[in-house]
PDB file of C-alpha atoms in Angstrom:
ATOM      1  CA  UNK A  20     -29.778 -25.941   5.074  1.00  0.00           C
ATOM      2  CA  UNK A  21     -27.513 -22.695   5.328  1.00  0.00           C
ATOM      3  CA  UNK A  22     -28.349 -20.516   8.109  1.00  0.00           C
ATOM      4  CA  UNK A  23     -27.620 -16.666   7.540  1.00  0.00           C
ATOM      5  CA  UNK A  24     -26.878 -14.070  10.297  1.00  0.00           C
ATOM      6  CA  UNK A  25     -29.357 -11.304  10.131  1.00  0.00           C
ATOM      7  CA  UNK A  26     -26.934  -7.994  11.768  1.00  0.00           C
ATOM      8  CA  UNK A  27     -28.172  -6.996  15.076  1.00  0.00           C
ATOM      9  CA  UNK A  28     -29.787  -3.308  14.943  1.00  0.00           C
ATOM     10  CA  UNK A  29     -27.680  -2.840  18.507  1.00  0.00           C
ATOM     11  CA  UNK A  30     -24.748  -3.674  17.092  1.00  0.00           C
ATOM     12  CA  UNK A  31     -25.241  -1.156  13.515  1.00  0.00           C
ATOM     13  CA  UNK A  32     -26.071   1.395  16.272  1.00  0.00           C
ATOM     14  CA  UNK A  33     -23.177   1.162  18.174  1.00  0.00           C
ATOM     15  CA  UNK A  34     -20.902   1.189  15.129  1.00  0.00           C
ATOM     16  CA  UNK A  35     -22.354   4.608  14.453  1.00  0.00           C
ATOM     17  CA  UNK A  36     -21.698   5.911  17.948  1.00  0.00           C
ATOM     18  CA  UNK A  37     -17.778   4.589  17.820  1.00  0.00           C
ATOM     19  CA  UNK A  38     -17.352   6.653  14.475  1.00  0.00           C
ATOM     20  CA  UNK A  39     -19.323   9.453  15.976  1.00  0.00           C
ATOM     21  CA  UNK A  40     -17.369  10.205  18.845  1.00  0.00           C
ATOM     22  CA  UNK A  41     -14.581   9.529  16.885  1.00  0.00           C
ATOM     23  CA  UNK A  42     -15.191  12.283  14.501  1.00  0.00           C
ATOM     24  CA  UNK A  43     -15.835  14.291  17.409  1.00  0.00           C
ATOM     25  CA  UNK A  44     -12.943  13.398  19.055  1.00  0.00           C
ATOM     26  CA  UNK A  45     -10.955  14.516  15.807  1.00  0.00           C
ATOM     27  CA  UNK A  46     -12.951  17.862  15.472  1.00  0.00           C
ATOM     28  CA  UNK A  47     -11.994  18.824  18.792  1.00  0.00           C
ATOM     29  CA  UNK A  48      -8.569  18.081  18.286  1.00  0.00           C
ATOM     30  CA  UNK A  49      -8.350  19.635  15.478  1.00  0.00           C
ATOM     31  CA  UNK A  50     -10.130  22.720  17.150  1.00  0.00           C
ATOM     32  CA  UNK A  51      -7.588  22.917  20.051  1.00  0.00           C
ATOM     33  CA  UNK A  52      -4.667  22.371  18.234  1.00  0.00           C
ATOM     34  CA  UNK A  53      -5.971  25.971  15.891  1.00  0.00           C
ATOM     35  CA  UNK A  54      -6.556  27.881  19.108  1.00  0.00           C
ATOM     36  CA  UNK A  55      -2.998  26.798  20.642  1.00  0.00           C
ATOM     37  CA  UNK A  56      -1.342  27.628  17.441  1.00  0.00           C
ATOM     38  CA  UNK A  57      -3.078  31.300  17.415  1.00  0.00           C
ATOM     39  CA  UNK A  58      -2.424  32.154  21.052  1.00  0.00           C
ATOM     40  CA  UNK A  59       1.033  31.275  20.106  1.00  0.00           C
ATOM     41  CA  UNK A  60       0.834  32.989  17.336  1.00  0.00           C
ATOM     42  CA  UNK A  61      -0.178  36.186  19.237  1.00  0.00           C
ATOM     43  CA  UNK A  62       2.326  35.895  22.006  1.00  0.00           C
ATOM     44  CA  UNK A  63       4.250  38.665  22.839  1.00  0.00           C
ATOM     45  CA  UNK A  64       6.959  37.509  24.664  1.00  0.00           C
ATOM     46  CA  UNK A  65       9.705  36.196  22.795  1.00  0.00           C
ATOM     47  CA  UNK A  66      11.606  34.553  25.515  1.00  0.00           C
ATOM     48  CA  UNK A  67      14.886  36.991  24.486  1.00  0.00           C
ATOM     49  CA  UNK A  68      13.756  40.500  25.897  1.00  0.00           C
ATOM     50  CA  UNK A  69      12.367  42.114  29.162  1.00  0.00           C
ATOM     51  CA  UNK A  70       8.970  41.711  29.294  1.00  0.00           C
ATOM     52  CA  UNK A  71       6.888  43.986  31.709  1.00  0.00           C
ATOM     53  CA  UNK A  72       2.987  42.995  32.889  1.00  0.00           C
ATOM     54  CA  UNK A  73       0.218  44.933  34.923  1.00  0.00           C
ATOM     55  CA  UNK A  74      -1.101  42.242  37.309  1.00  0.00           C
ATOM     56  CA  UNK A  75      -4.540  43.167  39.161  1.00  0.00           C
ATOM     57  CA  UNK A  76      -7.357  41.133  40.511  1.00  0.00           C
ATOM     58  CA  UNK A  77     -11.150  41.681  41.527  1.00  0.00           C
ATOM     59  CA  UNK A  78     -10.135  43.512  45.036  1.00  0.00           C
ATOM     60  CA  UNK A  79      -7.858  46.131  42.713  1.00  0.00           C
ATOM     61  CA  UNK A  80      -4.844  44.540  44.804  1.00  0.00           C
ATOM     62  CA  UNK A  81      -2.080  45.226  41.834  1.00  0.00           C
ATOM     63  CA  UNK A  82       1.633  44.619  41.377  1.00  0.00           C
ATOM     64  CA  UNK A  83       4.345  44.680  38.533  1.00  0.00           C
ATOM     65  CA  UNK A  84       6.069  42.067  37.507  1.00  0.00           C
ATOM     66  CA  UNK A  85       8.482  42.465  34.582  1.00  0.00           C
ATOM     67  CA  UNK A  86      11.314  39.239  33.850  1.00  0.00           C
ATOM     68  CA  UNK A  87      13.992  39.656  31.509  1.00  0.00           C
ATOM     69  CA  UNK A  88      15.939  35.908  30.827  1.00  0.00           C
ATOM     70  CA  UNK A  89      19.734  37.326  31.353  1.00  0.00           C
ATOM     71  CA  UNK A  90      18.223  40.372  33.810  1.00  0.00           C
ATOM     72  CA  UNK A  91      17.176  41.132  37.160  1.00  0.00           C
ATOM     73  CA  UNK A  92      13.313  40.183  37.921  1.00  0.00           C
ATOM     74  CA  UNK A  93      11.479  43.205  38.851  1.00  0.00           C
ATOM     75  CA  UNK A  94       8.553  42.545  41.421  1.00  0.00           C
ATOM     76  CA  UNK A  95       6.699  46.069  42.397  1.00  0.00           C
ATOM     77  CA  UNK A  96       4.259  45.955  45.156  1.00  0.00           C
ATOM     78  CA  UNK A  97       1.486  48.601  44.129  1.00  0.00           C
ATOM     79  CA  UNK A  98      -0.909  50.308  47.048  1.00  0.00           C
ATOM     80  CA  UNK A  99      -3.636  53.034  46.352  1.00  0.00           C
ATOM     81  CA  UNK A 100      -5.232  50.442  43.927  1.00  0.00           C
ATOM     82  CA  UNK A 101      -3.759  52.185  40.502  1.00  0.00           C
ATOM     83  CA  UNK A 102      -5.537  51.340  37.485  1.00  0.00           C
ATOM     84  CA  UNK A 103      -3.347  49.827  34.356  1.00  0.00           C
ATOM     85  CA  UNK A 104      -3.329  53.570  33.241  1.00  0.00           C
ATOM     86  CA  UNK A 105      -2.648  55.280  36.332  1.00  0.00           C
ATOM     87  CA  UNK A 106       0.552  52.655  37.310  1.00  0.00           C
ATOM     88  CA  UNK A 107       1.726  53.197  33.381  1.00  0.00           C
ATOM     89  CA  UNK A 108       2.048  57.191  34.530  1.00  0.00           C
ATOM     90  CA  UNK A 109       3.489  56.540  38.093  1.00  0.00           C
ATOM     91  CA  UNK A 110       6.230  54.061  37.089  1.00  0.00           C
ATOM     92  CA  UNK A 111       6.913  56.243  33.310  1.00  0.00           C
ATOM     93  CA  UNK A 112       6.592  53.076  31.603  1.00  0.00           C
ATOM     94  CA  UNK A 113       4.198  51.460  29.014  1.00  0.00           C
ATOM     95  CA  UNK A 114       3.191  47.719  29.807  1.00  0.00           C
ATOM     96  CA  UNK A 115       3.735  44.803  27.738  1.00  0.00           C
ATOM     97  CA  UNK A 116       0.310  43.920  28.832  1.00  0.00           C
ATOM     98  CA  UNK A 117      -1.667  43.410  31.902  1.00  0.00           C
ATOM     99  CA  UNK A 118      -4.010  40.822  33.549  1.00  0.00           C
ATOM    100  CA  UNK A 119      -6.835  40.816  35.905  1.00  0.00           C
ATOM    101  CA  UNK A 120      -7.492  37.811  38.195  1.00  0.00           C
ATOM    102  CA  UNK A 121     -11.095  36.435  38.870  1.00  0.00           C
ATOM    103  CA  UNK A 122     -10.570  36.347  42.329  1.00  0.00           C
ATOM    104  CA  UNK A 123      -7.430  37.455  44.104  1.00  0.00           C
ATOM    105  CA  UNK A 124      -3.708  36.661  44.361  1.00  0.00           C
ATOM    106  CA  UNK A 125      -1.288  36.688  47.126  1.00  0.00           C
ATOM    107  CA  UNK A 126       0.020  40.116  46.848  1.00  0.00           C
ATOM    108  CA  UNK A 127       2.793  40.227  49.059  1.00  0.00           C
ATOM    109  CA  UNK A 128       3.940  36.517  47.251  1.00  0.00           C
ATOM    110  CA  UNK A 129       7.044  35.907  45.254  1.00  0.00           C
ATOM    111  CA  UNK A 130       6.566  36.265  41.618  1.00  0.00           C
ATOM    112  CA  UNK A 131       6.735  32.574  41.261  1.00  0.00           C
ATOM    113  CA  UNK A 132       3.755  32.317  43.315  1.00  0.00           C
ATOM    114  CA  UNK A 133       1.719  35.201  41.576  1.00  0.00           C
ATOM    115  CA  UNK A 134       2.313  33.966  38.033  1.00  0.00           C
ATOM    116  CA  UNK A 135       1.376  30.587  39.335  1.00  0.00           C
ATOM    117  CA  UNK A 136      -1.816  31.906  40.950  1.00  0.00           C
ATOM    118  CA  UNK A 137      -3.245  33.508  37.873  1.00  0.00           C
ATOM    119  CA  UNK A 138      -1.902  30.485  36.084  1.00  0.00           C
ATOM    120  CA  UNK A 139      -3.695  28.166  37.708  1.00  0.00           C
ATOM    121  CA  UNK A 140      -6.960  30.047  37.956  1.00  0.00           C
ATOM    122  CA  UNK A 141      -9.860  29.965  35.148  1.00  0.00           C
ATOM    123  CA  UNK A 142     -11.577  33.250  34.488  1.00  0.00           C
ATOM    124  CA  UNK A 143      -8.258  35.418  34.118  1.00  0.00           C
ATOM    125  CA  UNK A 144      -8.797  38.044  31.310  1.00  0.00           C
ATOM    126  CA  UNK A 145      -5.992  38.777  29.236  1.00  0.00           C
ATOM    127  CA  UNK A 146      -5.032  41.829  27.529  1.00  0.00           C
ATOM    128  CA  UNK A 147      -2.226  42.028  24.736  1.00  0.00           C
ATOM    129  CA  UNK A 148      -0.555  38.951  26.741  1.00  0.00           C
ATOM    130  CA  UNK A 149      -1.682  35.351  26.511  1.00  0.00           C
ATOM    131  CA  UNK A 150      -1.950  31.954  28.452  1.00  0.00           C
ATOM    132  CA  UNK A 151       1.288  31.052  26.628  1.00  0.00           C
ATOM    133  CA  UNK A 152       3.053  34.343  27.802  1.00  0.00           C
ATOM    134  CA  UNK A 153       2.006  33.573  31.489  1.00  0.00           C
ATOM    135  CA  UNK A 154       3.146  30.133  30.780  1.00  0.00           C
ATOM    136  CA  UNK A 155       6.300  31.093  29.961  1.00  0.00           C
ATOM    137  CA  UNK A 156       6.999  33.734  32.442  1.00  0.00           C
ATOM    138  CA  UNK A 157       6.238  31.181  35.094  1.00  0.00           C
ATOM    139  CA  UNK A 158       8.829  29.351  33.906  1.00  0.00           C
ATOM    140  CA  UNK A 159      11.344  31.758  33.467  1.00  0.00           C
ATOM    141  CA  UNK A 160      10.523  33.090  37.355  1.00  0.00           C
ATOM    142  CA  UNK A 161      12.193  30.374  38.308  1.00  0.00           C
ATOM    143  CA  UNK A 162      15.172  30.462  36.603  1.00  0.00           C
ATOM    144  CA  UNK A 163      16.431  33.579  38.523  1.00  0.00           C
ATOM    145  CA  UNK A 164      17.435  33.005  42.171  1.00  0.00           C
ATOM    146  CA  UNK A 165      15.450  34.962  45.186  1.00  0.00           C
ATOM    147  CA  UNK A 166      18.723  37.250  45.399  1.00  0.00           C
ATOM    148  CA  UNK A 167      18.494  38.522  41.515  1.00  0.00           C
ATOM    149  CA  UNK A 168      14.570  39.911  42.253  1.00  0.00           C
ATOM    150  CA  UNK A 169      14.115  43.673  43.010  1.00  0.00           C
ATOM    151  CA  UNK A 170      11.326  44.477  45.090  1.00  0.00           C
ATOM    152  CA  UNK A 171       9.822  47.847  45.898  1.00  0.00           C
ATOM    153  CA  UNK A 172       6.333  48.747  47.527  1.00  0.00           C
ATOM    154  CA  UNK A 173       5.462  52.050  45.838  1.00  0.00           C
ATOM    155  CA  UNK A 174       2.338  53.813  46.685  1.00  0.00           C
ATOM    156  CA  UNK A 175       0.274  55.509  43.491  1.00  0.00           C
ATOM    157  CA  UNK A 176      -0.891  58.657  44.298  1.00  0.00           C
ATOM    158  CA  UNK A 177      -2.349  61.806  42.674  1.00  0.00           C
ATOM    159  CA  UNK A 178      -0.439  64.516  41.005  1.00  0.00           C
ATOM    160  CA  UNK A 179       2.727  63.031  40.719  1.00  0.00           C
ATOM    161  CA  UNK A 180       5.570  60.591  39.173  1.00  0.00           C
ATOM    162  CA  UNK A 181       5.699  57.724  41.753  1.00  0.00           C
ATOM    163  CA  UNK A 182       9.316  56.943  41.193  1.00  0.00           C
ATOM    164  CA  UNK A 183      12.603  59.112  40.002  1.00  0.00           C
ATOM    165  CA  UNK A 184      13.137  58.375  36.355  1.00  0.00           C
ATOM    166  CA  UNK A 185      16.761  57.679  37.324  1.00  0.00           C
ATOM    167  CA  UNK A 186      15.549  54.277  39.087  1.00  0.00           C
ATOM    168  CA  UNK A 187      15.975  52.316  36.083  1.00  0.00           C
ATOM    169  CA  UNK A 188      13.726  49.353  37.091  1.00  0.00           C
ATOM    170  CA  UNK A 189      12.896  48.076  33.318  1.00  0.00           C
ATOM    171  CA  UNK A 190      15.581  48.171  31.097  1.00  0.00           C
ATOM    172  CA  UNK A 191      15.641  46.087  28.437  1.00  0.00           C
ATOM    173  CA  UNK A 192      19.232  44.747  27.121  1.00  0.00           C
ATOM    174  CA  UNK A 193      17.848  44.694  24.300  1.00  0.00           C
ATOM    175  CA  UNK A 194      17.564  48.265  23.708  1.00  0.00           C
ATOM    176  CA  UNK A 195      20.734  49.186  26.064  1.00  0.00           C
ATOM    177  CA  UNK A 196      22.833  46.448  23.405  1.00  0.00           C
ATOM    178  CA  UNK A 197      21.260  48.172  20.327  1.00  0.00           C
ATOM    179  CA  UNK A 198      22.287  51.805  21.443  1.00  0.00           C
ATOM    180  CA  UNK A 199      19.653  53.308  19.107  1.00  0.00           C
ATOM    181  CA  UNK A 200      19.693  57.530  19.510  1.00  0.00           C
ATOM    182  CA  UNK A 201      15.831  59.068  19.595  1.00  0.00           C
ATOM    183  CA  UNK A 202      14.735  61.904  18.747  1.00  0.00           C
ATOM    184  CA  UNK A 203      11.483  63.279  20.057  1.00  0.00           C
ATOM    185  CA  UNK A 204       9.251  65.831  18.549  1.00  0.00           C
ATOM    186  CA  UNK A 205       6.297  67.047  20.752  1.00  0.00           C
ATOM    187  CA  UNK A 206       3.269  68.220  18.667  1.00  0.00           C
ATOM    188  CA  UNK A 207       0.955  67.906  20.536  1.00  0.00           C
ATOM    189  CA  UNK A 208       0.225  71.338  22.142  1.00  0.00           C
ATOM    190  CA  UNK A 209       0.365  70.037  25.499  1.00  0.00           C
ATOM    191  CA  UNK A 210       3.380  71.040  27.776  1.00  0.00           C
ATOM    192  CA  UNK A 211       5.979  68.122  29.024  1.00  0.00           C
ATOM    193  CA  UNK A 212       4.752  65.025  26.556  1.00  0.00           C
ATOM    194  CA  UNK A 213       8.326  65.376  25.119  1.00  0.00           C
ATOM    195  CA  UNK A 214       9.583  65.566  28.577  1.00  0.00           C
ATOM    196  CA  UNK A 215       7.783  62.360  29.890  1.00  0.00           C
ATOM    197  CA  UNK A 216       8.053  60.363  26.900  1.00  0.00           C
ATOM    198  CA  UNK A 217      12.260  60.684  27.092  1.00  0.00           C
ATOM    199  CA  UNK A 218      11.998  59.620  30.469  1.00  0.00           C
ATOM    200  CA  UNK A 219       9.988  56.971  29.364  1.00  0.00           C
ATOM    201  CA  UNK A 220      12.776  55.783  26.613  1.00  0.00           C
ATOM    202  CA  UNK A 221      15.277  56.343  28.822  1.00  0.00           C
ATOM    203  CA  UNK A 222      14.185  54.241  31.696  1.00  0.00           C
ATOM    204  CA  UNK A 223      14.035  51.127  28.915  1.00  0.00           C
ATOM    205  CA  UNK A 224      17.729  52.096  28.152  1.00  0.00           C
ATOM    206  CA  UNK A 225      17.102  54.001  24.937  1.00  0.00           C
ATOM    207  CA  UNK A 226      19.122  57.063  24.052  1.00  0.00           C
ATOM    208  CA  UNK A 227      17.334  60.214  23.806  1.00  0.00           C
ATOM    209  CA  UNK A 228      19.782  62.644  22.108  1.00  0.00           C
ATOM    210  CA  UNK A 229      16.971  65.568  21.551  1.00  0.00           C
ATOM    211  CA  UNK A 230      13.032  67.099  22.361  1.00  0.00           C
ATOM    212  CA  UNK A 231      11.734  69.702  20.773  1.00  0.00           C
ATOM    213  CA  UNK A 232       8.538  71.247  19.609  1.00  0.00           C
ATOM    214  CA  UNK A 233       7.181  70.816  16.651  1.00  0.00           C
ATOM    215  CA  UNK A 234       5.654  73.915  14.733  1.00  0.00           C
ATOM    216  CA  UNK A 235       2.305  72.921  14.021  1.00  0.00           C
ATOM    217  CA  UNK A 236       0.035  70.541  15.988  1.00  0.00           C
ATOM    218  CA  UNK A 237      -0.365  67.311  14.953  1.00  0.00           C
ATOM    219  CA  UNK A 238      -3.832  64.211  15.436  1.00  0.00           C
ATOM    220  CA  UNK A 239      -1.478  61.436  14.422  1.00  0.00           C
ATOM    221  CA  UNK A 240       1.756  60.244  15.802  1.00  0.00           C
ATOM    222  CA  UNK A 241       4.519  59.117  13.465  1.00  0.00           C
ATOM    223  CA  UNK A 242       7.463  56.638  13.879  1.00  0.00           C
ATOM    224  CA  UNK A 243      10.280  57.031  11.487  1.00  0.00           C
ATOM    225  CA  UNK A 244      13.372  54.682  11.107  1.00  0.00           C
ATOM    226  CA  UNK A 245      16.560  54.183   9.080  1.00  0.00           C
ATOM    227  CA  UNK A 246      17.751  51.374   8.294  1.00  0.00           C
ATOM    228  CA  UNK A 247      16.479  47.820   9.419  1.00  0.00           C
ATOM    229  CA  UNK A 248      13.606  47.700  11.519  1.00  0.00           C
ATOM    230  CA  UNK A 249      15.382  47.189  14.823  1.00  0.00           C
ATOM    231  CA  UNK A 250      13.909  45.529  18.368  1.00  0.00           C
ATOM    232  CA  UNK A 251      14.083  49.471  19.286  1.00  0.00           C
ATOM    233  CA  UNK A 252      11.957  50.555  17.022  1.00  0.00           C
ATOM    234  CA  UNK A 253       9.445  47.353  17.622  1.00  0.00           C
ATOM    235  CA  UNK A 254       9.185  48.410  20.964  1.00  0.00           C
ATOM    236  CA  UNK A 255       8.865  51.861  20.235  1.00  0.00           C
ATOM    237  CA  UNK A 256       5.900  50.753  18.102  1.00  0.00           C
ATOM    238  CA  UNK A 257       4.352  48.452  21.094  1.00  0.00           C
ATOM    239  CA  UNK A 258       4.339  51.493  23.210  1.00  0.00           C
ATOM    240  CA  UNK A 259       2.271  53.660  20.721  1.00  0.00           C
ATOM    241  CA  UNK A 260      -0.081  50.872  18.859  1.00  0.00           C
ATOM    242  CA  UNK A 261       1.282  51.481  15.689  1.00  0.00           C
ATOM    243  CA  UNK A 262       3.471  50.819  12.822  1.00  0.00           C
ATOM    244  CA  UNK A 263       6.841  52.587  12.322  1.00  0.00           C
ATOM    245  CA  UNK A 264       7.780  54.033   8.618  1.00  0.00           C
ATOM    246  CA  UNK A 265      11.293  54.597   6.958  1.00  0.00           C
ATOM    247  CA  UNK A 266      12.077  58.470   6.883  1.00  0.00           C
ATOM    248  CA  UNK A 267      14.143  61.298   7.735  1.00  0.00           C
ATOM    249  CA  UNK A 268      15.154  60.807  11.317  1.00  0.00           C
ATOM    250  CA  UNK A 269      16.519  64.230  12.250  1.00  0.00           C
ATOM    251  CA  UNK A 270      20.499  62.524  12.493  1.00  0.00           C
ATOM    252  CA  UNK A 271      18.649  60.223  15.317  1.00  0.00           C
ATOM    253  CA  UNK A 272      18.056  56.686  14.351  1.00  0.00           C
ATOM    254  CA  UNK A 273      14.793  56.728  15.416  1.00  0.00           C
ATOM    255  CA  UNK A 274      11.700  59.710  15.245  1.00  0.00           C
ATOM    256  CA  UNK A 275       9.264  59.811  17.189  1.00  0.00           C
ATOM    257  CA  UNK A 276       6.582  62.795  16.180  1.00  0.00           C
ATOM    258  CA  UNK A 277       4.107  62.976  19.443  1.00  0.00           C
ATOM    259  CA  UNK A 278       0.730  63.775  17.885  1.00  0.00           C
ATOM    260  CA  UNK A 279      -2.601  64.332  19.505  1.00  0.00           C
ATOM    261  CA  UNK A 280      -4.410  61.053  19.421  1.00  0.00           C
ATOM    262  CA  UNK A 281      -1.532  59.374  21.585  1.00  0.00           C
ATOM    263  CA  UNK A 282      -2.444  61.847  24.542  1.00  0.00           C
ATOM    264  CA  UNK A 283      -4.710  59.104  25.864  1.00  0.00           C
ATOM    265  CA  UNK A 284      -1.678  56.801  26.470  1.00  0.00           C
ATOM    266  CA  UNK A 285      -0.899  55.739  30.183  1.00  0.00           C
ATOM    267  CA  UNK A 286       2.159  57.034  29.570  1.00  0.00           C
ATOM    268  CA  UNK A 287       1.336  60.200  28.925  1.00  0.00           C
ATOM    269  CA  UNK A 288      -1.666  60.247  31.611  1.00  0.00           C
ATOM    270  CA  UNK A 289      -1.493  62.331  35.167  1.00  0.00           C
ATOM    271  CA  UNK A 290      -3.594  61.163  37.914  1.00  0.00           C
ATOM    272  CA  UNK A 291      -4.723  65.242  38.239  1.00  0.00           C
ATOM    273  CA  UNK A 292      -6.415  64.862  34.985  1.00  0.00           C
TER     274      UNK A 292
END
């Protein structure tokens, strides 16, 4: 007389809860592996050029930290607790992007070891950058020996530029290589925007050959090019949030028409205001 095996229910059960976490354990794979591809994705650091970030934390301790792979390492030591705005119109730069630590960070560190603190930290909010940037910047700190990092403590305060526009601290080889003559046209209405914004180009190592005034005021600002859309005029377009159009340049190879709605730029901003 045959005897047949009736399954165990335990053993049906447990088959389900192998193939269940299975499946799980595919979904979230799958899930992780999107996200890392999109922060990729959006990374703005290419691992060529200079890239310059706005580092603050929850006790408005901030520094500047901007890495270039065959540059200098620039680490500036900010007091009068700046805002990302205020430290765009004190140094006459525009940020690659900035991040604020959940806690704090060692502020008088080596860049090595404030990368590495927000790296290491959960809760960091990102803006424009990502993880992978920091990632990489980490990486690329220490690549450039202790004697190849500039360091300056400058102190943000009302009314005024916090550094001479002839202390190049951020140019980008990039730019200097392409040797890409700007022209600047300030519609604006407001006094000076051409003014700051070649000082602004100039301390990245663009060429400014002219500012004027335009004759009628302008809300947008517009980006013109000839040519091939150079790493110039990418940047160019990084600094103002917007896309760059082919068109009469003036005999520059790049225009940049200043219009209204930019005046809210950190570049543009004075700590009077």
């Amino acid at each position: 007389m045959r005897i047949h095996d009736t399954p165990h229910p335990g053993r049906k059960s447990l088959r389900l809860v192998v193939w269940f976490l299975l499946l799980l354990s595919v979904l979230l794979i799958f899930a992780v592996s999107i996200k890392v591809i999109v922060m990729i994705g959006e990374s703005v650091f290419d691992g060529k050029h200079r890239l310059t970030v706005f580092l603050t934390d929850e006790k408005k301790d901030a520094v500047v930290i901007s890495l270039e792979p065959q540059g200098k390492t620039v680490l500036l030591r900010l007091s009068g607790k700046p805002t990302k705005k205020d430290a765009e119109s004190a140094l006459l730069t525009s940020f690659d992007g900035s991040m604020r630590h959940a806690n704090s960070f060692p502020p008088d560190g080596s860049p090595q070891e404030i990368l590495g603190s927000f790296l290491f930290t959960p809760g960091v909010v990102y803006q424009t950058v990502t993880p992978y940037d920091l990632l990489r910047l980490y990486l690329l700190s220490y690549q450039h020996e202790k004697d190849e990092v500039e360091e300056q403590a400058i102190t943000v305060s009302s009314g005024h530029a916090a550094i001479d526009p002839a202390q190049r601290y951020f140019v980008d080889n990039g730019i200097l290589s392409e040797g890409k003559t700007v022209a600047i046209v300030n519609s604006t209405g407001v006094s000076g925007l051409g003014q700051r914004l070649e000082n602004v180009i100039d301390s990245l190592g663009g060429g400014v050959v002219s500012v004027t005034t335009g004759r009628d005021l302008q809300e947008p600002t517009h980006i013109f090019y000839t040519g091939e859309k150079s790493y110039s005029v990418q940047k160019i377009e990084r600094i103002f949030h917007q896309q760059a159009e082919e068109g009469n340049t003036q005999a520059a190879d790049i225009l940049i028409v200043i219009g209204k709605r930019s005046l809210p730029l950190g570049i543009f901003a004075t700590l009077e205001q």
